Amino acid sequence: MTQPTHRHRRTVLKTLAGSSLALIAGCTGKAAQSDETNGETAVQRDGVLEHVAIEKTTLVVELANDDPDVINLIEPTGELWKSRDVATGAERVSFAIGTSYTPGEHRVLAVKDNESIAEVALDIRPQLEILDVGLYRNHPEKPWEEVYGEGPSKIEINSQAFVTITNTGSGPDKLTKLHFTGDIPNKTEAHHESGLSRKSPTQVGAKETIDVFSDMLPFGLPYEDDEIRCSIEGTEGEFTVSIETQVAKQPIEKTFSVAYSGANEMRECDIAVGEI
């Protein structure tokens, strides 16, 4: 990147009043082109803002030329959310998005001498989906000991479940609740706890897939007389996995088929889970 011999930096106000209105108003430029590669959600653009991408939980801006002083990130409401000074010779700046943001169209503005010189719009929002659910007895390769430690017995770990979550959206999110309802030994919807193991991953970045782990023994010994039980002949049913998240707000659900067979005691039971 070519730099001028001398440079006079100016202080860019970070409010919506007075001269700062120019810093969030935007500018006229070439249309951005969306691209999704290598697990990133990106916008590519000729000019000042060469490449703008969401990398899991971070917004990365690569600069091409014109030497901007400041890069501003504008919320969907039109308010200035974050601002980064551009060091002399810098070709890249980044913003930690985290999971406390307003989903929707954000704008990235390049500012020089208190004037916007380039703008890119980027939709930042999560799109979570439940892919799979399983138990230790069927998936011993999962990191059960890392999550639950070496203390719990195999009976206790056999009572827990993992749920595979994928985020096909363009923004990160964080799981806050995991619950199981339907034909399972221990329904968890009445519990006020999150239902997530203390050491379970909960944050899922854009274009990322993770396994989360339960904490409420959904496949343990039945607590109530009317809950489903195992039998030698076999018992079939359906159950629903529900998750809640910090950004998306709306619960996400998926229903699975389940068959219990081979024993009269749940701890000895063969449990087969399938998609419907």
PDB file of C-alpha atoms in Angstrom, residues 49-274:
ATOM      1  CA  LEU A  49     -12.404  -1.475   1.365  1.00  0.00           C
ATOM      2  CA  GLU A  50     -10.895  -4.417  -0.438  1.00  0.00           C
ATOM      3  CA  HIS A  51     -12.380  -7.232   1.639  1.00  0.00           C
ATOM      4  CA  VAL A  52     -14.861  -7.274   4.531  1.00  0.00           C
ATOM      5  CA  ALA A  53     -15.489 -10.634   6.195  1.00  0.00           C
ATOM      6  CA  ILE A  54     -16.988 -12.252   9.275  1.00  0.00           C
ATOM      7  CA  GLU A  55     -14.555 -14.816  10.672  1.00  0.00           C
ATOM      8  CA  LYS A  56     -16.476 -16.694  13.381  1.00  0.00           C
ATOM      9  CA  THR A  57     -16.903 -13.889  15.953  1.00  0.00           C
ATOM     10  CA  THR A  58     -14.743 -11.181  14.374  1.00  0.00           C
ATOM     11  CA  LEU A  59     -15.388  -8.677  11.577  1.00  0.00           C
ATOM     12  CA  VAL A  60     -12.223  -8.239   9.517  1.00  0.00           C
ATOM     13  CA  VAL A  61     -11.690  -5.298   7.143  1.00  0.00           C
ATOM     14  CA  GLU A  62      -8.841  -5.391   4.618  1.00  0.00           C
ATOM     15  CA  LEU A  63      -7.850  -2.033   3.150  1.00  0.00           C
ATOM     16  CA  ALA A  64      -6.720  -1.401  -0.419  1.00  0.00           C
ATOM     17  CA  ASN A  65      -5.724   2.242  -0.773  1.00  0.00           C
ATOM     18  CA  ASP A  66      -6.630   5.897  -0.111  1.00  0.00           C
ATOM     19  CA  ASP A  67      -5.249   5.557   3.417  1.00  0.00           C
ATOM     20  CA  PRO A  68      -8.387   6.059   5.600  1.00  0.00           C
ATOM     21  CA  ASP A  69      -7.979   7.524   9.093  1.00  0.00           C
ATOM     22  CA  VAL A  70     -10.806   5.602  10.718  1.00  0.00           C
ATOM     23  CA  ILE A  71     -13.064   2.615  10.042  1.00  0.00           C
ATOM     24  CA  ASN A  72     -16.547   2.905  11.566  1.00  0.00           C
ATOM     25  CA  LEU A  73     -19.065   0.117  12.096  1.00  0.00           C
ATOM     26  CA  ILE A  74     -22.696   1.278  12.003  1.00  0.00           C
ATOM     27  CA  GLU A  75     -25.563  -0.689  13.568  1.00  0.00           C
ATOM     28  CA  PRO A  76     -28.843  -1.478  11.743  1.00  0.00           C
ATOM     29  CA  THR A  77     -30.391   1.367  13.768  1.00  0.00           C
ATOM     30  CA  GLY A  78     -28.007   3.822  12.107  1.00  0.00           C
ATOM     31  CA  GLU A  79     -26.022   4.414  15.286  1.00  0.00           C
ATOM     32  CA  LEU A  80     -22.250   4.233  15.488  1.00  0.00           C
ATOM     33  CA  TRP A  81     -21.398   0.945  17.222  1.00  0.00           C
ATOM     34  CA  LYS A  82     -17.626   0.585  16.994  1.00  0.00           C
ATOM     35  CA  SER A  83     -14.738   2.623  15.603  1.00  0.00           C
ATOM     36  CA  ARG A  84     -11.099   1.781  14.868  1.00  0.00           C
ATOM     37  CA  ASP A  85      -8.253   4.192  14.159  1.00  0.00           C
ATOM     38  CA  VAL A  86      -6.136   3.051  11.218  1.00  0.00           C
ATOM     39  CA  ALA A  87      -2.427   3.079  11.977  1.00  0.00           C
ATOM     40  CA  THR A  88      -0.045   4.363   9.313  1.00  0.00           C
ATOM     41  CA  GLY A  89       0.621   1.589   6.835  1.00  0.00           C
ATOM     42  CA  ALA A  90      -2.054  -0.715   8.262  1.00  0.00           C
ATOM     43  CA  GLU A  91      -3.746  -2.983   5.748  1.00  0.00           C
ATOM     44  CA  ARG A  92      -6.199  -4.662   8.104  1.00  0.00           C
ATOM     45  CA  VAL A  93      -8.421  -3.742  11.044  1.00  0.00           C
ATOM     46  CA  SER A  94     -10.836  -5.937  12.980  1.00  0.00           C
ATOM     47  CA  PHE A  95     -13.873  -5.647  15.244  1.00  0.00           C
ATOM     48  CA  ALA A  96     -14.837  -8.184  17.908  1.00  0.00           C
ATOM     49  CA  ILE A  97     -18.522  -8.845  17.199  1.00  0.00           C
ATOM     50  CA  GLY A  98     -19.164 -11.192  20.119  1.00  0.00           C
ATOM     51  CA  THR A  99     -22.768 -12.174  20.852  1.00  0.00           C
ATOM     52  CA  SER A 100     -24.188  -8.876  22.129  1.00  0.00           C
ATOM     53  CA  TYR A 101     -25.170  -7.211  18.880  1.00  0.00           C
ATOM     54  CA  THR A 102     -28.322  -6.306  16.970  1.00  0.00           C
ATOM     55  CA  PRO A 103     -28.812  -8.671  14.010  1.00  0.00           C
ATOM     56  CA  GLY A 104     -29.385  -7.034  10.638  1.00  0.00           C
ATOM     57  CA  GLU A 105     -27.606  -4.962   8.021  1.00  0.00           C
ATOM     58  CA  HIS A 106     -24.489  -3.234   9.331  1.00  0.00           C
ATOM     59  CA  ARG A 107     -22.415  -0.696   7.415  1.00  0.00           C
ATOM     60  CA  VAL A 108     -18.640  -0.415   7.352  1.00  0.00           C
ATOM     61  CA  LEU A 109     -17.452   3.135   6.591  1.00  0.00           C
ATOM     62  CA  ALA A 110     -13.940   4.226   5.678  1.00  0.00           C
ATOM     63  CA  VAL A 111     -13.311   7.798   6.876  1.00  0.00           C
ATOM     64  CA  LYS A 112     -10.550  10.208   5.857  1.00  0.00           C
ATOM     65  CA  ASP A 113     -10.263  13.806   7.088  1.00  0.00           C
ATOM     66  CA  ASN A 114     -13.737  13.526   8.643  1.00  0.00           C
ATOM     67  CA  GLU A 115     -15.313  12.502   5.318  1.00  0.00           C
ATOM     68  CA  SER A 116     -16.667   9.088   4.338  1.00  0.00           C
ATOM     69  CA  ILE A 117     -14.729   7.800   1.338  1.00  0.00           C
ATOM     70  CA  ALA A 118     -16.085   4.246   1.040  1.00  0.00           C
ATOM     71  CA  GLU A 119     -18.920   2.119   2.378  1.00  0.00           C
ATOM     72  CA  VAL A 120     -19.830  -1.566   2.447  1.00  0.00           C
ATOM     73  CA  ALA A 121     -23.108  -3.024   3.753  1.00  0.00           C
ATOM     74  CA  LEU A 122     -22.969  -6.445   5.404  1.00  0.00           C
ATOM     75  CA  ASP A 123     -25.852  -8.426   6.878  1.00  0.00           C
ATOM     76  CA  ILE A 124     -24.795  -9.861  10.249  1.00  0.00           C
ATOM     77  CA  ARG A 125     -27.238 -12.366  11.735  1.00  0.00           C
ATOM     78  CA  PRO A 126     -27.062 -15.965  12.977  1.00  0.00           C
ATOM     79  CA  GLN A 127     -29.039 -18.863  11.505  1.00  0.00           C
ATOM     80  CA  LEU A 128     -28.859 -21.848  13.834  1.00  0.00           C
ATOM     81  CA  GLU A 129     -30.048 -25.372  13.119  1.00  0.00           C
ATOM     82  CA  ILE A 130     -30.080 -28.572  15.177  1.00  0.00           C
ATOM     83  CA  LEU A 131     -28.419 -31.354  13.186  1.00  0.00           C
ATOM     84  CA  ASP A 132     -28.065 -34.346  15.478  1.00  0.00           C
ATOM     85  CA  VAL A 133     -28.432 -35.683  19.003  1.00  0.00           C
ATOM     86  CA  GLY A 134     -26.763 -38.699  20.581  1.00  0.00           C
ATOM     87  CA  LEU A 135     -25.708 -40.513  23.744  1.00  0.00           C
ATOM     88  CA  TYR A 136     -22.410 -41.774  25.110  1.00  0.00           C
ATOM     89  CA  ARG A 137     -23.370 -45.413  24.538  1.00  0.00           C
ATOM     90  CA  ASN A 138     -23.727 -44.711  20.810  1.00  0.00           C
ATOM     91  CA  HIS A 139     -20.999 -42.079  20.398  1.00  0.00           C
ATOM     92  CA  PRO A 140     -18.107 -42.797  22.807  1.00  0.00           C
ATOM     93  CA  GLU A 141     -15.732 -40.847  20.532  1.00  0.00           C
ATOM     94  CA  LYS A 142     -17.164 -37.500  21.662  1.00  0.00           C
ATOM     95  CA  PRO A 143     -15.163 -35.573  24.339  1.00  0.00           C
ATOM     96  CA  TRP A 144     -17.317 -36.729  27.269  1.00  0.00           C
ATOM     97  CA  GLU A 145     -14.500 -36.770  29.838  1.00  0.00           C
ATOM     98  CA  GLU A 146     -13.388 -33.269  28.829  1.00  0.00           C
ATOM     99  CA  VAL A 147     -16.899 -31.984  29.473  1.00  0.00           C
ATOM    100  CA  TYR A 148     -17.919 -34.007  32.528  1.00  0.00           C
ATOM    101  CA  GLY A 149     -14.525 -34.889  34.003  1.00  0.00           C
ATOM    102  CA  GLU A 150     -13.397 -38.302  35.207  1.00  0.00           C
ATOM    103  CA  GLY A 151     -15.577 -38.318  38.331  1.00  0.00           C
ATOM    104  CA  PRO A 152     -19.040 -39.206  36.967  1.00  0.00           C
ATOM    105  CA  SER A 153     -19.833 -42.888  36.489  1.00  0.00           C
ATOM    106  CA  LYS A 154     -20.620 -44.384  33.094  1.00  0.00           C
ATOM    107  CA  ILE A 155     -24.239 -44.631  34.241  1.00  0.00           C
ATOM    108  CA  GLU A 156     -24.386 -40.871  34.767  1.00  0.00           C
ATOM    109  CA  ILE A 157     -22.627 -40.051  31.498  1.00  0.00           C
ATOM    110  CA  ASN A 158     -24.953 -42.486  29.715  1.00  0.00           C
ATOM    111  CA  SER A 159     -27.825 -40.348  30.978  1.00  0.00           C
ATOM    112  CA  GLN A 160     -26.525 -37.213  29.249  1.00  0.00           C
ATOM    113  CA  ALA A 161     -26.729 -36.260  25.579  1.00  0.00           C
ATOM    114  CA  PHE A 162     -24.873 -34.158  23.046  1.00  0.00           C
ATOM    115  CA  VAL A 163     -26.585 -31.993  20.435  1.00  0.00           C
ATOM    116  CA  THR A 164     -24.865 -30.895  17.220  1.00  0.00           C
ATOM    117  CA  ILE A 165     -25.631 -27.281  16.291  1.00  0.00           C
ATOM    118  CA  THR A 166     -24.648 -25.549  13.053  1.00  0.00           C
ATOM    119  CA  ASN A 167     -24.702 -21.844  12.269  1.00  0.00           C
ATOM    120  CA  THR A 168     -25.226 -21.215   8.555  1.00  0.00           C
ATOM    121  CA  GLY A 169     -25.749 -17.501   9.136  1.00  0.00           C
ATOM    122  CA  SER A 170     -23.369 -14.570   8.897  1.00  0.00           C
ATOM    123  CA  GLY A 171     -23.143 -13.692  12.599  1.00  0.00           C
ATOM    124  CA  PRO A 172     -22.160 -15.486  15.821  1.00  0.00           C
ATOM    125  CA  ASP A 173     -24.567 -16.518  18.564  1.00  0.00           C
ATOM    126  CA  LYS A 174     -24.485 -18.018  22.048  1.00  0.00           C
ATOM    127  CA  LEU A 175     -26.676 -20.811  23.413  1.00  0.00           C
ATOM    128  CA  THR A 176     -28.450 -20.010  26.669  1.00  0.00           C
ATOM    129  CA  LYS A 177     -30.790 -23.002  27.097  1.00  0.00           C
ATOM    130  CA  LEU A 178     -30.991 -26.654  26.058  1.00  0.00           C
ATOM    131  CA  HIS A 179     -34.103 -28.684  26.862  1.00  0.00           C
ATOM    132  CA  PHE A 180     -35.659 -32.038  25.983  1.00  0.00           C
ATOM    133  CA  THR A 181     -39.385 -32.860  25.860  1.00  0.00           C
ATOM    134  CA  GLY A 182     -41.511 -35.760  24.685  1.00  0.00           C
ATOM    135  CA  ASP A 183     -40.863 -39.483  25.046  1.00  0.00           C
ATOM    136  CA  ILE A 184     -37.708 -39.371  27.155  1.00  0.00           C
ATOM    137  CA  PRO A 185     -37.171 -40.565  30.738  1.00  0.00           C
ATOM    138  CA  ASN A 186     -36.548 -37.075  32.138  1.00  0.00           C
ATOM    139  CA  LYS A 187     -38.231 -34.101  30.518  1.00  0.00           C
ATOM    140  CA  THR A 188     -36.298 -30.916  31.262  1.00  0.00           C
ATOM    141  CA  GLU A 189     -38.611 -28.109  30.133  1.00  0.00           C
ATOM    142  CA  ALA A 190     -39.809 -27.370  33.695  1.00  0.00           C
ATOM    143  CA  HIS A 191     -36.285 -26.694  34.970  1.00  0.00           C
ATOM    144  CA  HIS A 192     -35.102 -23.113  35.325  1.00  0.00           C
ATOM    145  CA  GLU A 193     -31.468 -24.054  34.722  1.00  0.00           C
ATOM    146  CA  SER A 194     -29.923 -23.675  31.283  1.00  0.00           C
ATOM    147  CA  GLY A 195     -29.732 -27.427  30.763  1.00  0.00           C
ATOM    148  CA  LEU A 196     -26.188 -27.007  29.442  1.00  0.00           C
ATOM    149  CA  SER A 197     -23.167 -28.609  31.038  1.00  0.00           C
ATOM    150  CA  ARG A 198     -20.899 -26.091  32.762  1.00  0.00           C
ATOM    151  CA  LYS A 199     -17.980 -26.986  30.479  1.00  0.00           C
ATOM    152  CA  SER A 200     -20.015 -27.352  27.312  1.00  0.00           C
ATOM    153  CA  PRO A 201     -19.197 -25.046  24.393  1.00  0.00           C
ATOM    154  CA  THR A 202     -21.972 -22.481  24.000  1.00  0.00           C
ATOM    155  CA  GLN A 203     -20.682 -19.918  21.494  1.00  0.00           C
ATOM    156  CA  VAL A 204     -21.055 -20.756  17.802  1.00  0.00           C
ATOM    157  CA  GLY A 205     -19.436 -18.540  15.200  1.00  0.00           C
ATOM    158  CA  ALA A 206     -20.610 -17.798  11.683  1.00  0.00           C
ATOM    159  CA  LYS A 207     -20.330 -20.901   9.452  1.00  0.00           C
ATOM    160  CA  GLU A 208     -19.347 -23.002  12.472  1.00  0.00           C
ATOM    161  CA  THR A 209     -20.669 -26.328  13.806  1.00  0.00           C
ATOM    162  CA  ILE A 210     -20.304 -27.364  17.460  1.00  0.00           C
ATOM    163  CA  ASP A 211     -21.466 -30.058  19.883  1.00  0.00           C
ATOM    164  CA  VAL A 212     -23.177 -28.913  23.086  1.00  0.00           C
ATOM    165  CA  PHE A 213     -23.724 -31.185  26.077  1.00  0.00           C
ATOM    166  CA  SER A 214     -26.655 -31.582  28.461  1.00  0.00           C
ATOM    167  CA  ASP A 215     -26.611 -31.233  32.231  1.00  0.00           C
ATOM    168  CA  MET A 216     -30.063 -32.491  33.299  1.00  0.00           C
ATOM    169  CA  LEU A 217     -29.741 -36.271  32.693  1.00  0.00           C
ATOM    170  CA  PRO A 218     -32.482 -36.404  30.027  1.00  0.00           C
ATOM    171  CA  PHE A 219     -31.869 -40.120  29.418  1.00  0.00           C
ATOM    172  CA  GLY A 220     -31.396 -41.112  33.057  1.00  0.00           C
ATOM    173  CA  LEU A 221     -33.661 -43.076  35.382  1.00  0.00           C
ATOM    174  CA  PRO A 222     -37.289 -41.868  35.170  1.00  0.00           C
ATOM    175  CA  TYR A 223     -38.282 -39.485  37.971  1.00  0.00           C
ATOM    176  CA  GLU A 224     -42.033 -39.729  37.391  1.00  0.00           C
ATOM    177  CA  ASP A 225     -44.293 -42.777  37.069  1.00  0.00           C
ATOM    178  CA  ASP A 226     -45.796 -41.618  33.776  1.00  0.00           C
ATOM    179  CA  GLU A 227     -42.490 -41.104  31.967  1.00  0.00           C
ATOM    180  CA  ILE A 228     -41.414 -43.506  29.243  1.00  0.00           C
ATOM    181  CA  ARG A 229     -39.464 -46.614  30.232  1.00  0.00           C
ATOM    182  CA  CYS A 230     -37.357 -49.241  28.551  1.00  0.00           C
ATOM    183  CA  SER A 231     -38.654 -52.743  27.811  1.00  0.00           C
ATOM    184  CA  ILE A 232     -37.182 -55.931  26.410  1.00  0.00           C
ATOM    185  CA  GLU A 233     -39.759 -55.985  23.610  1.00  0.00           C
ATOM    186  CA  GLY A 234     -39.147 -52.343  22.741  1.00  0.00           C
ATOM    187  CA  THR A 235     -40.829 -48.977  23.230  1.00  0.00           C
ATOM    188  CA  GLU A 236     -40.929 -46.310  20.535  1.00  0.00           C
ATOM    189  CA  GLY A 237     -41.666 -42.613  20.641  1.00  0.00           C
ATOM    190  CA  GLU A 238     -40.566 -39.121  19.683  1.00  0.00           C
ATOM    191  CA  PHE A 239     -38.799 -36.341  21.548  1.00  0.00           C
ATOM    192  CA  THR A 240     -38.005 -32.709  20.786  1.00  0.00           C
ATOM    193  CA  VAL A 241     -34.758 -30.846  21.398  1.00  0.00           C
ATOM    194  CA  SER A 242     -35.151 -27.113  21.998  1.00  0.00           C
ATOM    195  CA  ILE A 243     -32.441 -24.463  22.224  1.00  0.00           C
ATOM    196  CA  GLU A 244     -32.555 -20.754  23.017  1.00  0.00           C
ATOM    197  CA  THR A 245     -29.866 -18.254  22.099  1.00  0.00           C
ATOM    198  CA  GLN A 246     -28.705 -14.782  23.039  1.00  0.00           C
ATOM    199  CA  VAL A 247     -28.920 -13.115  19.614  1.00  0.00           C
ATOM    200  CA  ALA A 248     -31.644 -14.923  17.648  1.00  0.00           C
ATOM    201  CA  LYS A 249     -34.028 -14.940  20.660  1.00  0.00           C
ATOM    202  CA  GLN A 250     -36.595 -17.293  19.075  1.00  0.00           C
ATOM    203  CA  PRO A 251     -36.413 -20.952  20.260  1.00  0.00           C
ATOM    204  CA  ILE A 252     -35.100 -23.475  17.729  1.00  0.00           C
ATOM    205  CA  GLU A 253     -36.520 -26.999  17.807  1.00  0.00           C
ATOM    206  CA  LYS A 254     -36.106 -30.357  16.110  1.00  0.00           C
ATOM    207  CA  THR A 255     -37.982 -33.614  16.713  1.00  0.00           C
ATOM    208  CA  PHE A 256     -36.342 -37.057  16.627  1.00  0.00           C
ATOM    209  CA  SER A 257     -37.619 -40.624  16.778  1.00  0.00           C
ATOM    210  CA  VAL A 258     -36.420 -42.835  19.620  1.00  0.00           C
ATOM    211  CA  ALA A 259     -36.629 -46.553  20.420  1.00  0.00           C
ATOM    212  CA  TYR A 260     -35.861 -48.148  23.804  1.00  0.00           C
ATOM    213  CA  SER A 261     -35.250 -51.910  23.867  1.00  0.00           C
ATOM    214  CA  GLY A 262     -33.276 -54.843  25.242  1.00  0.00           C
ATOM    215  CA  ALA A 263     -33.834 -54.380  28.993  1.00  0.00           C
ATOM    216  CA  ASN A 264     -36.332 -53.390  31.632  1.00  0.00           C
ATOM    217  CA  GLU A 265     -33.906 -50.988  33.311  1.00  0.00           C
ATOM    218  CA  MET A 266     -32.960 -47.720  31.625  1.00  0.00           C
ATOM    219  CA  ARG A 267     -29.307 -48.096  32.595  1.00  0.00           C
ATOM    220  CA  GLU A 268     -29.117 -51.327  30.567  1.00  0.00           C
ATOM    221  CA  CYS A 269     -31.303 -50.064  27.734  1.00  0.00           C
ATOM    222  CA  ASP A 270     -30.394 -49.890  24.061  1.00  0.00           C
ATOM    223  CA  ILE A 271     -31.457 -46.448  22.837  1.00  0.00           C
ATOM    224  CA  ALA A 272     -31.678 -45.717  19.114  1.00  0.00           C
ATOM    225  CA  VAL A 273     -32.233 -42.124  17.971  1.00  0.00           C
ATOM    226  CA  GLY A 274     -33.196 -41.235  14.408  1.00  0.00           C
TER     227      GLY A 274
END
